[in-house]
XYZ file of N, CA, C and O in Angstrom:
864
model
N 0.587 -0.743 -0.583
C -0.072 -0.084 0.174
C 1.220 0.802 -0.247
O 2.220 1.289 0.555
N 0.136 2.479 -0.716
C 1.007 3.985 -1.082
C 1.219 4.163 0.069
O 0.108 3.657 1.014
N 2.228 5.197 0.837
C 2.151 6.052 1.932
C 1.673 7.081 1.126
O 1.932 7.314 0.432
N -0.010 7.622 2.129
C -0.173 9.560 1.689
C 0.863 9.460 2.452
O 0.290 9.617 3.822
N 0.426 11.175 2.201
C 1.045 12.284 2.998
C 0.146 13.943 2.859
O -1.470 13.998 2.654
N 0.110 13.089 4.595
C -1.119 14.353 4.875
C -0.970 16.240 4.798
O 0.510 15.928 5.640
N -1.150 16.994 4.478
C -0.646 18.646 4.449
C -1.168 19.288 5.972
O -1.022 20.279 6.309
N -2.649 18.085 6.884
C -2.906 19.359 7.411
C -3.835 18.390 8.466
O -4.934 17.414 7.744
N -3.863 18.893 9.619
C -4.035 18.510 10.045
C -5.162 18.325 11.371
O -5.221 19.962 11.734
N -6.911 18.764 11.677
C -7.614 19.634 12.535
C -8.107 18.697 13.224
O -8.380 17.401 12.825
N -8.706 18.707 14.695
C -9.351 17.678 15.406
C -10.520 16.990 14.292
O -10.184 15.705 15.164
N -11.397 17.341 13.523
C -12.479 16.750 13.032
C -11.647 16.511 12.152
O -13.206 16.203 10.978
N -11.132 17.149 10.945
C -10.657 16.490 9.590
C -9.357 16.714 9.090
O -8.342 16.762 10.262
N -8.617 15.503 8.184
C -8.389 16.482 7.688
C -8.214 16.453 6.837
O -8.579 16.555 5.607
N -6.707 16.650 5.548
C -6.316 16.885 4.405
C -4.958 16.687 3.878
O -4.060 16.686 4.366
N -5.330 15.411 2.957
C -4.820 14.609 2.047
C -4.460 15.689 1.058
O -5.046 16.061 -0.226
N -3.098 15.307 0.338
C -2.766 15.521 -0.852
C -2.687 13.964 -1.805
O -1.270 13.451 -1.667
N -3.712 14.073 -2.161
C -3.986 12.893 -2.902
C -3.146 12.692 -4.122
O -3.068 13.123 -4.340
N -2.428 11.720 -3.591
C -1.588 10.850 -5.183
C -2.387 11.341 -6.990
O -3.289 10.478 -5.970
N -1.246 11.390 -7.714
C -2.371 11.121 -8.963
C -2.959 9.242 -8.874
O -1.534 8.515 -8.626
N -3.609 9.163 -9.915
C -3.990 7.851 -10.292
C -5.054 6.624 -8.611
O -5.575 5.836 -8.846
N -4.452 7.742 -7.100
C -5.027 7.271 -6.332
C -6.416 7.150 -6.875
O -7.068 8.412 -6.623
N -7.433 5.482 -6.287
C -9.368 6.001 -6.947
C -9.741 6.358 -5.830
O -8.748 5.980 -3.984
N -10.937 7.131 -5.857
C -11.679 7.132 -4.428
C -11.983 5.990 -4.034
O -12.482 5.542 -2.998
N -12.645 5.116 -5.530
C -13.463 4.317 -4.642
C -12.521 2.643 -5.079
O -11.935 2.652 -5.988
N -12.770 2.016 -3.932
C -11.557 0.366 -5.000
C -11.927 0.359 -6.161
O -13.222 0.074 -7.028
N -11.005 -0.639 -6.776
C -10.943 -0.948 -7.855
C -10.258 -2.515 -7.675
O -9.802 -3.436 -6.933
N -9.991 -3.428 -8.871
C -9.703 -4.129 -8.829
C -8.271 -4.573 -8.357
O -7.531 -5.176 -7.658
N -7.318 -3.597 -8.009
C -6.077 -3.143 -7.738
C -6.079 -2.695 -6.195
O -5.252 -3.097 -5.968
N -6.399 -1.347 -6.005
C -6.171 -0.964 -4.723
C -7.594 -1.067 -4.240
O -8.171 -0.546 -4.917
N -7.425 -1.106 -2.699
C -8.873 0.604 -1.968
C -8.671 1.368 -2.169
O -8.470 1.754 -2.474
N -9.623 1.737 -2.072
C -10.511 3.721 -2.343
C -9.288 4.305 -1.139
O -8.790 3.004 -0.679
N -9.680 5.364 -2.085
C -7.528 6.566 -1.006
C -8.457 6.715 0.230
O -7.341 6.555 1.190
N -10.016 6.582 1.083
C -9.906 7.234 1.538
C -9.438 5.953 2.919
O -9.474 5.840 4.105
N -10.094 4.584 2.507
C -9.855 3.151 2.623
C -8.449 4.025 2.809
O -8.326 3.094 4.497
N -7.325 3.688 2.757
C -6.076 3.169 2.422
C -5.637 4.040 3.400
O -5.048 3.956 4.068
N -6.246 6.079 3.803
C -6.356 6.863 5.398
C -5.820 6.158 6.115
O -5.535 5.893 6.887
N -7.445 5.738 6.491
C -8.220 4.927 7.139
C -7.262 3.775 8.252
O -6.106 3.751 9.515
N -6.847 3.046 7.393
C -6.155 2.148 6.910
C -4.996 2.513 8.018
O -4.139 1.703 8.799
N -3.824 3.102 7.327
C -3.127 3.482 8.061
C -2.171 4.425 8.132
O -1.952 4.002 10.081
N -3.487 5.170 9.315
C -3.625 6.134 10.647
C -4.978 5.174 11.869
O -4.782 6.006 12.899
N -5.070 3.722 11.704
C -6.113 2.983 12.166
C -7.269 3.923 13.320
O -7.194 3.584 14.258
N -8.083 4.331 11.956
C -8.819 5.741 12.285
C -10.707 5.347 11.619
O -9.901 5.483 9.963
N -10.777 4.921 11.892
C -12.399 5.731 10.653
C -13.054 6.996 10.543
O -12.449 8.370 10.854
N -12.718 7.246 8.549
C -12.503 8.597 8.848
C -14.393 8.261 7.368
O -14.211 8.060 7.270
N -14.366 9.931 6.726
C -15.559 10.483 5.643
C -15.392 10.876 5.442
O -15.481 12.416 5.366
N -15.259 10.734 3.178
C -15.158 11.508 3.004
C -16.770 12.460 2.763
O -17.354 11.862 2.827
N -15.633 13.664 2.455
C -17.081 14.257 1.797
C -17.427 15.125 0.090
O -17.756 15.560 0.176
N -16.048 14.859 -0.342
C -15.932 15.409 -1.150
C -14.888 14.441 -2.369
O -14.524 13.846 -1.731
N -15.043 14.312 -3.307
C -14.277 13.597 -4.559
C -13.215 14.400 -5.854
O -13.555 15.239 -5.597
N -11.730 13.302 -5.484
C -11.019 14.300 -6.832
C -11.509 12.645 -7.482
O -10.955 11.806 -7.841
N -11.302 13.332 -8.959
C -11.045 12.645 -9.936
C -10.205 10.864 -10.286
O -8.765 11.560 -9.395
N -10.163 9.955 -10.608
C -8.186 8.881 -9.804
C -7.288 9.454 -10.634
O -6.581 9.611 -9.389
N -7.127 9.861 -11.431
C -6.028 10.976 -12.433
C -5.429 11.793 -11.638
O -4.131 12.691 -11.623
N -6.812 12.767 -10.885
C -6.273 13.960 -10.300
C -5.629 14.154 -9.462
O -5.756 13.234 -8.357
N -4.352 14.731 -8.376
C -4.030 14.670 -7.086
C -3.967 16.021 -7.259
O -5.005 16.872 -6.772
N -3.479 16.659 -5.391
C -4.494 17.089 -4.409
C -4.453 17.288 -3.454
O -5.002 16.274 -2.444
N -5.823 18.670 -3.370
C -6.388 18.679 -1.194
C -7.068 17.930 -1.366
O -8.374 17.820 -2.512
N -7.285 17.091 -0.782
C -8.355 16.259 -0.243
C -9.559 16.200 1.440
O -8.463 16.059 1.871
N -10.538 16.976 1.003
C -10.697 16.534 2.494
C -11.410 15.736 2.856
O -12.453 15.323 2.547
N -11.037 15.507 4.099
C -12.255 13.978 4.732
C -11.112 14.338 6.646
O -11.883 14.737 7.083
N -12.962 13.938 6.860
C -14.177 14.024 8.161
C -13.383 12.531 9.350
O -13.028 11.722 8.423
N -13.204 12.883 10.575
C -12.497 12.175 11.041
C -13.659 12.325 12.310
O -13.884 10.977 12.899
N -15.056 12.575 11.755
C -16.214 11.998 12.702
C -17.404 11.908 11.546
O -17.867 13.146 10.354
N -18.419 10.958 11.649
C -19.659 11.600 11.220
C -20.586 12.597 11.421
O -21.404 13.525 10.558
N -19.967 13.548 12.134
C -21.129 15.147 12.335
C -19.843 15.876 11.988
O -20.052 17.109 11.287
N -18.812 15.324 12.324
C -17.989 17.145 10.909
C -17.782 16.968 9.956
O -17.246 17.605 8.585
N -17.842 14.989 9.310
C -18.788 15.005 7.921
C -19.849 16.112 7.924
O -20.190 16.442 6.195
N -21.002 15.891 8.337
C -22.167 16.135 7.744
C -22.286 17.704 8.392
O -22.436 18.653 6.423
N -21.172 18.933 9.265
C -21.283 19.975 8.868
C -20.480 20.429 7.727
O -20.747 21.198 6.862
N -19.199 19.875 6.847
C -18.124 19.663 6.133
C -19.525 19.687 4.693
O -19.460 19.874 3.706
N -19.835 18.682 4.640
C -20.562 18.120 3.291
C -21.724 19.328 3.049
O -21.781 19.833 1.596
N -21.751 20.030 4.187
C -22.998 21.413 3.636
C -22.107 22.711 3.655
O -22.716 22.938 2.852
N -21.334 22.506 3.308
C -20.672 23.827 3.377
C -20.389 24.057 1.540
O -20.512 24.185 1.114
N -19.828 21.899 1.959
C -19.716 22.547 -0.124
C -20.795 22.546 -0.864
O -20.792 23.085 -1.611
N -22.185 21.798 -0.505
C -23.315 22.282 -1.349
C -23.885 22.761 -0.917
O -25.366 23.664 -1.714
N -23.713 24.120 -0.132
C -23.565 25.729 0.022
C -22.581 26.520 -0.798
O -22.274 27.681 -0.912
N -21.288 25.397 -1.404
C -20.355 26.087 -2.332
C -19.956 27.004 -1.382
O -19.635 28.400 -2.101
N -19.834 27.317 0.405
C -18.938 28.127 0.864
C -17.327 27.244 0.983
O -17.119 28.323 1.481
N -16.743 26.278 0.360
C -15.748 26.442 0.366
C -15.271 26.781 -1.532
O -15.265 25.520 -2.324
N -14.408 27.714 -1.203
C -13.358 27.779 -2.822
C -12.447 26.755 -3.255
O -11.967 26.449 -2.302
N -12.380 26.534 -3.822
C -11.776 24.992 -4.824
C -10.751 26.140 -6.073
O -11.079 26.875 -6.248
N -9.139 26.326 -5.175
C -8.949 26.635 -6.539
C -7.786 25.373 -6.974
O -6.617 24.369 -6.282
N -7.749 25.348 -8.447
C -6.737 23.819 -9.277
C -5.751 24.551 -9.951
O -5.840 25.944 -9.971
N -4.552 24.093 -10.116
C -3.801 23.788 -11.436
C -3.665 23.256 -12.222
O -3.530 21.887 -11.924
N -3.477 24.124 -13.122
C -4.029 22.122 -14.703
C -2.849 23.006 -16.409
O -2.095 25.053 -16.391
N -1.901 22.035 -16.466
C -1.242 22.936 -17.920
C -1.184 22.720 -18.419
O -1.934 21.476 -18.708
N -1.732 22.556 -20.348
C -2.009 22.506 -21.030
C -0.925 22.676 -22.368
O -0.540 24.080 -21.986
N -1.552 22.338 -23.284
C -0.394 22.874 -24.617
C -1.177 23.394 -24.945
O -2.909 23.094 -25.142
N -0.529 24.134 -26.450
C -1.652 24.597 -27.109
C -2.089 26.639 -26.806
O -1.622 27.038 -25.647
N -2.538 26.794 -27.884
C -3.022 28.387 -27.122
C -4.806 28.718 -27.209
O -5.127 27.876 -28.504
N -5.048 29.356 -25.716
C -6.464 28.503 -25.975
C -7.266 29.767 -26.805
O -6.288 30.638 -27.031
N -8.230 30.001 -26.569
C -9.125 30.814 -27.611
C -9.579 32.089 -25.888
O -10.122 32.968 -26.949
N -9.100 32.069 -25.362
C -9.710 32.743 -24.728
C -8.927 32.534 -23.454
O -8.024 31.365 -23.387
N -7.006 33.284 -22.633
C -6.602 33.790 -21.688
C -7.192 33.465 -20.644
O -6.402 33.475 -19.559
N -8.309 34.073 -19.849
C -9.116 34.103 -18.944
C -10.605 34.813 -19.001
O -10.807 34.904 -20.382
N -11.329 33.908 -17.825
C -12.448 35.027 -18.249
C -13.664 33.688 -17.329
O -12.381 32.850 -16.462
N -14.372 33.101 -18.058
C -15.952 32.234 -17.238
C -15.799 31.983 -18.617
O -15.989 32.336 -19.827
N -15.740 30.053 -18.380
C -16.415 28.880 -19.238
C -17.894 29.021 -18.088
O -17.606 27.501 -16.485
N -18.486 28.640 -19.379
C -20.932 28.751 -18.518
C -20.847 27.663 -20.187
O -20.859 28.552 -20.530
N -21.614 26.825 -19.027
C -22.550 25.668 -19.893
C -23.397 24.799 -19.387
O -22.099 23.853 -18.440
N -23.920 24.261 -20.177
C -24.158 22.111 -18.809
C -23.719 21.589 -19.654
O -22.921 22.603 -20.940
N -23.760 20.404 -18.884
C -22.172 20.131 -19.496
C -24.030 18.092 -19.065
O -24.488 18.013 -18.773
N -23.299 17.652 -20.948
C -24.245 16.257 -20.930
C -23.593 15.393 -20.851
O -21.369 15.695 -21.818
N -23.406 14.014 -21.056
C -22.951 12.724 -20.704
C -22.706 12.778 -22.538
O -23.923 12.296 -22.982
N -21.649 12.465 -23.223
C -20.955 11.323 -24.517
C -21.661 10.242 -24.749
O -21.597 9.771 -23.480
N -20.348 9.724 -25.749
C -20.306 8.337 -25.463
C -18.785 8.531 -24.711
O -17.734 8.182 -24.769
N -18.258 6.228 -23.879
C -18.158 6.221 -23.648
C -17.012 6.675 -22.172
O -16.410 6.990 -21.796
N -18.055 7.585 -21.503
C -17.889 8.177 -20.165
C -17.314 9.916 -20.478
O -16.880 10.021 -18.690
N -17.688 10.091 -21.309
C -16.627 11.481 -21.510
C -18.076 12.650 -21.641
O -19.326 11.936 -21.357
N -18.072 13.256 -21.297
C -18.455 15.051 -21.641
C -18.295 16.057 -22.051
O -17.315 16.043 -22.106
N -19.741 17.190 -22.373
C -19.042 17.938 -23.522
C -19.993 19.128 -22.479
O -20.928 19.256 -21.784
N -19.021 19.744 -23.146
C -20.286 21.502 -22.688
C -21.607 21.958 -23.375
O -20.549 22.134 -24.717
N -21.703 22.318 -23.493
C -22.949 22.749 -23.930
C -23.167 24.111 -24.625
O -22.696 25.377 -23.216
N -24.069 25.062 -24.824
C -24.487 26.474 -24.756
C -24.396 26.671 -24.096
O -24.916 27.558 -23.792
N -26.370 26.011 -24.184
C -27.690 26.052 -23.037
C -27.050 25.839 -21.836
O -25.719 25.804 -20.529
N -27.907 26.503 -20.666
C -27.399 27.066 -19.810
C -28.378 26.660 -17.917
O -28.726 28.161 -17.291
N -29.179 25.831 -18.438
C -30.257 25.554 -17.758
C -29.937 25.296 -15.680
O -30.413 25.762 -15.217
N -28.542 24.104 -16.140
C -28.115 24.004 -15.313
C -26.114 24.167 -14.994
O -25.735 22.921 -15.605
N -26.193 25.031 -15.111
C -24.481 24.999 -16.192
C -23.113 25.189 -14.662
O -23.518 24.993 -13.667
N -22.450 24.057 -15.734
C -20.870 24.005 -14.933
C -20.184 25.603 -14.852
O -20.889 26.520 -16.118
N -19.754 25.812 -13.367
C -19.075 27.298 -14.583
C -17.577 27.392 -13.357
O -17.627 27.023 -12.460
N -16.943 27.963 -14.624
C -15.373 28.029 -13.891
C -14.734 29.042 -14.894
O -15.157 29.270 -15.967
N -14.502 29.697 -13.430
C -13.333 31.360 -13.170
C -11.949 30.778 -13.983
O -12.001 29.502 -12.970
N -11.762 31.836 -14.745
C -9.865 31.501 -14.487
C -9.069 32.521 -15.379
O -9.631 32.981 -16.011
N -7.800 31.963 -14.197
C -6.074 32.910 -15.450
C -5.604 31.545 -15.476
O -5.141 30.692 -14.892
N -4.738 32.344 -16.480
C -3.102 31.636 -18.045
C -2.238 32.318 -17.710
O -2.434 32.789 -18.000
N -1.456 32.060 -17.943
C 0.017 32.526 -17.583
C 1.021 31.410 -18.161
O 0.724 30.456 -18.333
N 1.457 32.085 -19.367
C 2.667 31.328 -20.303
C 4.315 31.346 -19.584
O 3.847 31.317 -18.469
N 4.035 29.217 -19.350
C 5.242 28.664 -18.296
C 6.559 28.288 -20.211
O 6.809 28.592 -19.180
N 6.162 27.924 -20.975
C 7.312 28.148 -22.162
C 6.915 28.122 -23.186
O 5.293 27.874 -22.978
N 7.260 28.595 -23.870
C 7.129 28.153 -25.734
C 5.655 26.390 -26.113
O 6.469 26.021 -25.482
N 4.361 27.157 -26.139
C 3.710 26.054 -26.665
C 2.767 25.483 -25.031
O 2.069 25.049 -25.476
N 2.868 25.976 -23.933
C 2.239 26.287 -23.003
C 2.426 26.803 -22.053
O 2.589 27.874 -21.919
N 0.689 26.558 -20.667
C -0.030 27.465 -20.725
C 0.086 27.122 -19.458
O -0.323 26.067 -19.339
N -0.029 27.226 -17.737
C -0.498 27.543 -16.779
C -1.972 28.271 -16.299
O -1.842 29.152 -16.923
N -2.685 26.868 -15.608
C -4.277 27.610 -15.492
C -4.355 28.069 -14.777
O -4.563 26.223 -12.992
N -5.032 28.609 -13.953
C -5.382 28.951 -11.917
C -6.968 28.342 -12.385
O -7.522 29.384 -12.764
N -7.947 27.424 -11.854
C -9.039 27.499 -12.246
C -10.083 27.680 -10.715
O -9.277 26.654 -9.667
N -10.250 28.341 -10.600
C -11.997 28.072 -9.573
C -13.115 27.570 -10.451
O -14.336 28.153 -10.316
N -13.235 25.774 -10.005
C -15.456 25.995 -10.300
C -16.030 26.102 -9.094
O -15.873 25.521 -8.050
N -16.548 26.642 -9.549
C -18.541 27.593 -8.790
C -19.253 26.664 -8.712
O -19.942 26.226 -7.887
N -18.923 25.588 -10.018
C -19.790 24.711 -9.293
C -19.027 23.110 -9.415
O -17.742 22.857 -9.336
N -20.219 22.148 -8.868
C -18.995 20.528 -9.075
C -18.957 19.454 -9.329
O -19.238 18.692 -9.039
N -19.409 19.725 -10.918
C -19.831 19.405 -12.131
C -18.713 17.950 -12.310
O -17.050 18.095 -12.328
N -18.907 16.331 -12.725
C -17.724 15.246 -12.769
C -17.378 16.012 -14.800
O -17.894 15.998 -15.174
N -16.366 15.406 -13.673
C -14.820 15.922 -15.898
C -15.057 17.756 -15.386
O -14.650 18.025 -17.559
N -15.736 18.884 -15.075
C -16.290 20.101 -15.018
C -14.749 21.008 -15.862
O -14.710 21.892 -16.787
N -13.967 20.601 -15.388
C -12.716 20.947 -15.441
C -11.580 20.494 -17.116
O -11.329 21.724 -17.297
N -11.730 19.515 -16.934
C -10.977 19.273 -17.672
C -11.844 19.588 -18.803
O -10.965 19.766 -19.949
N -13.128 19.784 -18.973
C -13.899 19.743 -20.092
C -14.105 21.236 -20.933
O -13.754 21.125 -21.475
N -13.996 21.739 -19.271
C -13.734 23.273 -19.513
C -12.967 23.884 -20.173
O -12.744 24.833 -21.404
N -11.490 23.317 -20.199
C -10.318 23.261 -21.001
C -10.330 22.513 -21.844
O -9.679 23.420 -23.229
N -10.946 22.005 -22.817
C -11.073 21.563 -23.679
C -11.513 21.712 -24.894
O -11.571 22.958 -26.017
N -12.598 22.790 -23.858
C -13.459 23.832 -24.690
C -13.201 25.381 -25.097
O -13.425 26.274 -26.143
N -12.406 24.703 -24.533
C -11.247 26.879 -24.835
C -9.900 26.646 -25.783
O -9.532 26.901 -26.419
N -9.630 24.766 -25.910
C -8.504 24.539 -27.480
C -8.679 24.940 -26.442
O -7.249 24.112 -26.961
N -7.645 24.474 -24.898
C -6.892 24.128 -24.035
C -6.518 22.435 -23.723
O -6.469 22.542 -21.608
N -7.451 21.608 -23.684
C -6.939 20.188 -22.702
C -6.415 20.113 -22.213
O -4.742 19.800 -22.880
N -6.199 19.814 -20.481
C -4.918 19.797 -20.294
C -4.085 18.145 -20.461
O -4.068 17.337 -20.928
N -1.990 18.680 -19.990
C -1.707 16.996 -20.359
C -2.193 16.306 -20.034
O -2.295 15.939 -19.251
N -1.590 15.441 -20.842
C -1.891 14.122 -19.710
C -3.697 13.674 -19.897
O -4.202 11.823 -19.424
N -4.135 14.566 -20.109
C -5.539 13.630 -20.137
C -6.147 13.557 -21.715
O -6.665 14.364 -22.800
N -5.917 12.798 -22.237
C -6.018 11.350 -23.604
C -7.893 11.585 -23.914
O -7.926 11.528 -25.147
N -7.713 11.729 -22.664
C -9.137 11.192 -23.136
C -10.299 11.942 -23.708
O -11.240 12.057 -24.297
N -9.768 13.374 -22.946
C -10.410 15.893 -24.164
C -9.348 15.533 -25.089
O -9.476 17.030 -25.219
N -8.585 14.836 -25.126
C -7.646 15.399 -26.593
C -6.119 16.018 -25.992
O -5.793 16.770 -26.329
N -5.990 15.764 -24.592
C -4.859 16.184 -24.546
C -3.625 15.373 -24.724
O -3.611 14.300 -24.661
N -2.170 16.504 -24.182
C -0.615 15.486 -24.746
C -0.692 14.889 -24.480
O -1.016 14.741 -22.893
N -0.014 14.032 -25.076
C 0.232 12.714 -24.062
C 1.264 12.821 -22.885
O 2.054 13.197 -22.971
N 0.706 12.191 -22.144
C 1.962 12.672 -21.247
C 1.450 11.809 -19.452
O 0.148 10.586 -19.572
N 2.364 11.634 -18.922
C 3.041 10.196 -17.955
C 1.539 9.853 -16.721
O 0.616 9.114 -16.724
N 0.630 11.268 -16.146
C 0.229 12.000 -15.633
C -0.981 12.428 -16.663
O -0.214 13.838 -16.680
N -2.167 12.609 -15.643
C -2.544 13.927 -15.871
C -2.861 15.813 -15.205
O -2.378 15.788 -13.834
N -2.528 16.829 -15.815
C -1.517 18.151 -14.801
C -2.857 18.516 -14.825
O -2.592 19.756 -14.644
N -3.902 18.113 -13.434
C -4.586 19.100 -12.847
C -4.269 18.606 -11.987
O -4.117 17.590 -10.652
N -4.441 19.728 -10.872
C -3.517 19.405 -9.019
C -4.971 20.073 -8.278
O -4.855 21.639 -8.168
N -5.726 19.916 -6.957
C -6.174 20.838 -6.408
C -5.155 21.024 -5.153
O -4.833 20.303 -4.166
N -5.157 22.286 -5.464
C -3.516 23.397 -5.129
C -4.480 23.747 -3.708
O -3.679 23.851 -2.735
N -5.624 24.214 -3.900
C -6.408 24.827 -2.583
C -7.935 25.115 -2.317
O -8.319 24.554 -3.383
N -8.090 24.644 -1.270
C -9.173 24.740 0.029
C -9.155 25.915 0.738
O -8.345 26.074 1.761
N -10.473 26.563 0.490
C -10.771 28.017 1.740
C -11.753 27.717 2.408
O -12.498 27.683 1.589
N -12.241 27.857 3.653
C -13.169 28.337 3.934
C -12.748 27.906 5.598
O -12.526 28.244 5.903
N -14.100 28.700 5.647
C -15.033 28.837 7.363
C -15.830 27.877 7.921
O -15.978 26.666 7.417
N -14.699 27.816 9.375
C -15.540 26.074 9.194
C -15.152 26.203 11.602
O -13.796 26.681 11.524
N -16.317 26.649 12.075
C -15.924 26.588 13.290
C -15.479 27.602 14.226
O -14.825 27.815 15.028
N -15.869 28.997 13.366
C -15.312 29.778 13.653
C -13.297 30.664 13.646
O -13.351 30.903 13.843
N -12.912 29.641 12.550
C -12.070 30.259 12.135
C -12.466 29.381 10.307
O -13.187 29.039 9.684
N -11.497 30.740 9.645
C -11.057 30.492 8.684
C -9.448 29.898 7.868
O -8.081 29.890 8.719
N -9.560 28.939 6.645
C -8.963 28.469 6.679
C -8.137 28.740 5.135
O -8.971 28.372 4.310
N -7.300 28.141 4.560
C -6.852 28.584 3.455
C -5.621 27.659 3.318
O -4.435 28.208 3.879
N -5.325 26.082 2.690
C -4.710 25.340 3.215
C -4.624 25.117 1.561
O -5.389 24.123 0.831
N -3.062 24.827 1.328
C -2.738 23.937 -0.291
C -1.897 22.966 -0.396
O -1.282 22.841 0.673
N -1.841 22.122 -0.764
C -1.275 21.527 -1.534
C -0.588 20.750 -2.379
O -0.348 22.251 -3.325
N 0.975 20.272 -1.721
C 2.537 20.825 -2.670
C 2.228 20.213 -3.498
O 1.049 19.005 -3.812
N 2.663 20.428 -4.638
C 2.556 20.141 -6.250
C 2.782 18.904 -6.334
O 4.021 18.972 -5.529
N 2.664 18.236 -7.058
C 3.691 16.835 -7.951
C 4.194 17.147 -8.802
O 5.142 18.304 -8.725
N 5.914 15.601 -8.016
C 7.398 16.749 -8.509
C 7.015 16.011 -9.982
O 8.180 14.596 -10.197
N 6.967 15.733 -11.016
C 6.670 14.754 -11.241
C 6.496 16.364 -12.976
O 5.588 16.970 -12.963
N 6.747 15.935 -14.816
C 6.619 17.036 -15.852
C 6.968 17.538 -15.483
O 7.291 18.487 -14.848
N 5.135 18.574 -16.166
C 5.278 19.996 -16.176
C 5.059 20.855 -15.223
O 6.135 22.146 -14.659
N 4.689 20.136 -14.243
C 4.468 20.448 -12.884
C 6.269 21.325 -12.204
O 6.275 21.997 -11.676
N 7.408 20.071 -12.344
C 7.955 21.076 -11.885
C 8.813 22.156 -12.980
O 10.369 22.967 -12.429
N 7.873 22.464 -13.874
C 8.268 24.041 -14.432
C 7.416 25.045 -14.372
O 8.161 26.812 -14.551
N 6.859 24.672 -13.793
C 6.087 25.961 -13.230
C 7.540 26.980 -12.496
O 7.460 26.180 -11.329
N 6.810 28.129 -12.311
C 7.559 29.347 -10.847
C 6.757 29.476 -9.713
O 6.047 28.547 -9.220
N 7.760 29.666 -8.947
C 7.768 29.596 -7.224
C 5.881 30.196 -7.283
O 5.137 31.555 -8.069
N 5.033 29.785 -7.090
C 3.733 30.150 -6.846
C 3.512 31.054 -5.379
O 3.815 30.390 -4.615
N 2.324 31.582 -5.490
C 2.430 32.965 -3.701
C 0.603 32.009 -3.038
O -0.251 31.800 -4.115
N 0.605 30.712 -2.530
C -0.944 30.226 -1.607
C -1.066 31.020 -1.289
O -2.571 30.784 -0.865
N -0.605 32.797 -1.237
C -1.751 33.325 -0.969
C -2.346 34.262 -2.060
O -3.640 34.393 -1.170
N -2.081 34.093 -3.083
C -3.054 34.327 -4.154
C -4.600 34.206 -4.142
O -4.114 32.301 -4.152
N -4.948 34.376 -4.509
C -6.954 33.824 -5.190
C -6.863 34.790 -7.015
O -5.798 34.956 -7.154
N -7.580 33.501 -7.127
C -8.037 34.044 -8.992
C -8.810 34.937 -8.653
O -9.156 35.200 -9.962
N -8.710 35.932 -8.109
C -9.921 37.067 -7.643
C -8.123 38.193 -8.442
O -9.083 39.404 -8.624
N -7.778 37.542 -7.805
C -6.278 38.654 -8.493
C -6.905 39.660 -10.199
O -7.136 38.237 -10.875
């Protein structure tokens, strides 16, 4: 079993730096990531949100059913701000702004973005030059749809590196990282940053200020 790394401890919750490739749910090869962490810590744990299997980064995990209910309520009210980092090849058709539209299930588990806005996925983003042919993106999803960020970047002509499902450049890992969680809980304010993965184009990112937000 892989050794898992916590980036924040609290009496009511942990924040795990989830490795890319770690599944939320058990498969034929390994247990789900929350089960793995529970075994490592010898403690009963409760998931309150999820990350796609290929996505790395900050995963909030409750330590009791009571805190799980309270934290799940924050997610339901969109009171937890999630900031992601992604890297993509090519030139997007816009470099910052809002990506908004309904999402529908396409073939073979893929999703696609529509122009309609009955129940839209909403993503705010900024992008910056990384090196010739590549940009990095700071993404703030205001909703939590399946594959939302991956589909959002594909929709502006910049599928994420390693995301071959959506036409991204081939890489060993998906270059999508849940970088920060910001929220208020039990009278305290938290802004917790998950260290970047040590692989691929993430190693070429400039030093980023963890106190910055996508509102800059």
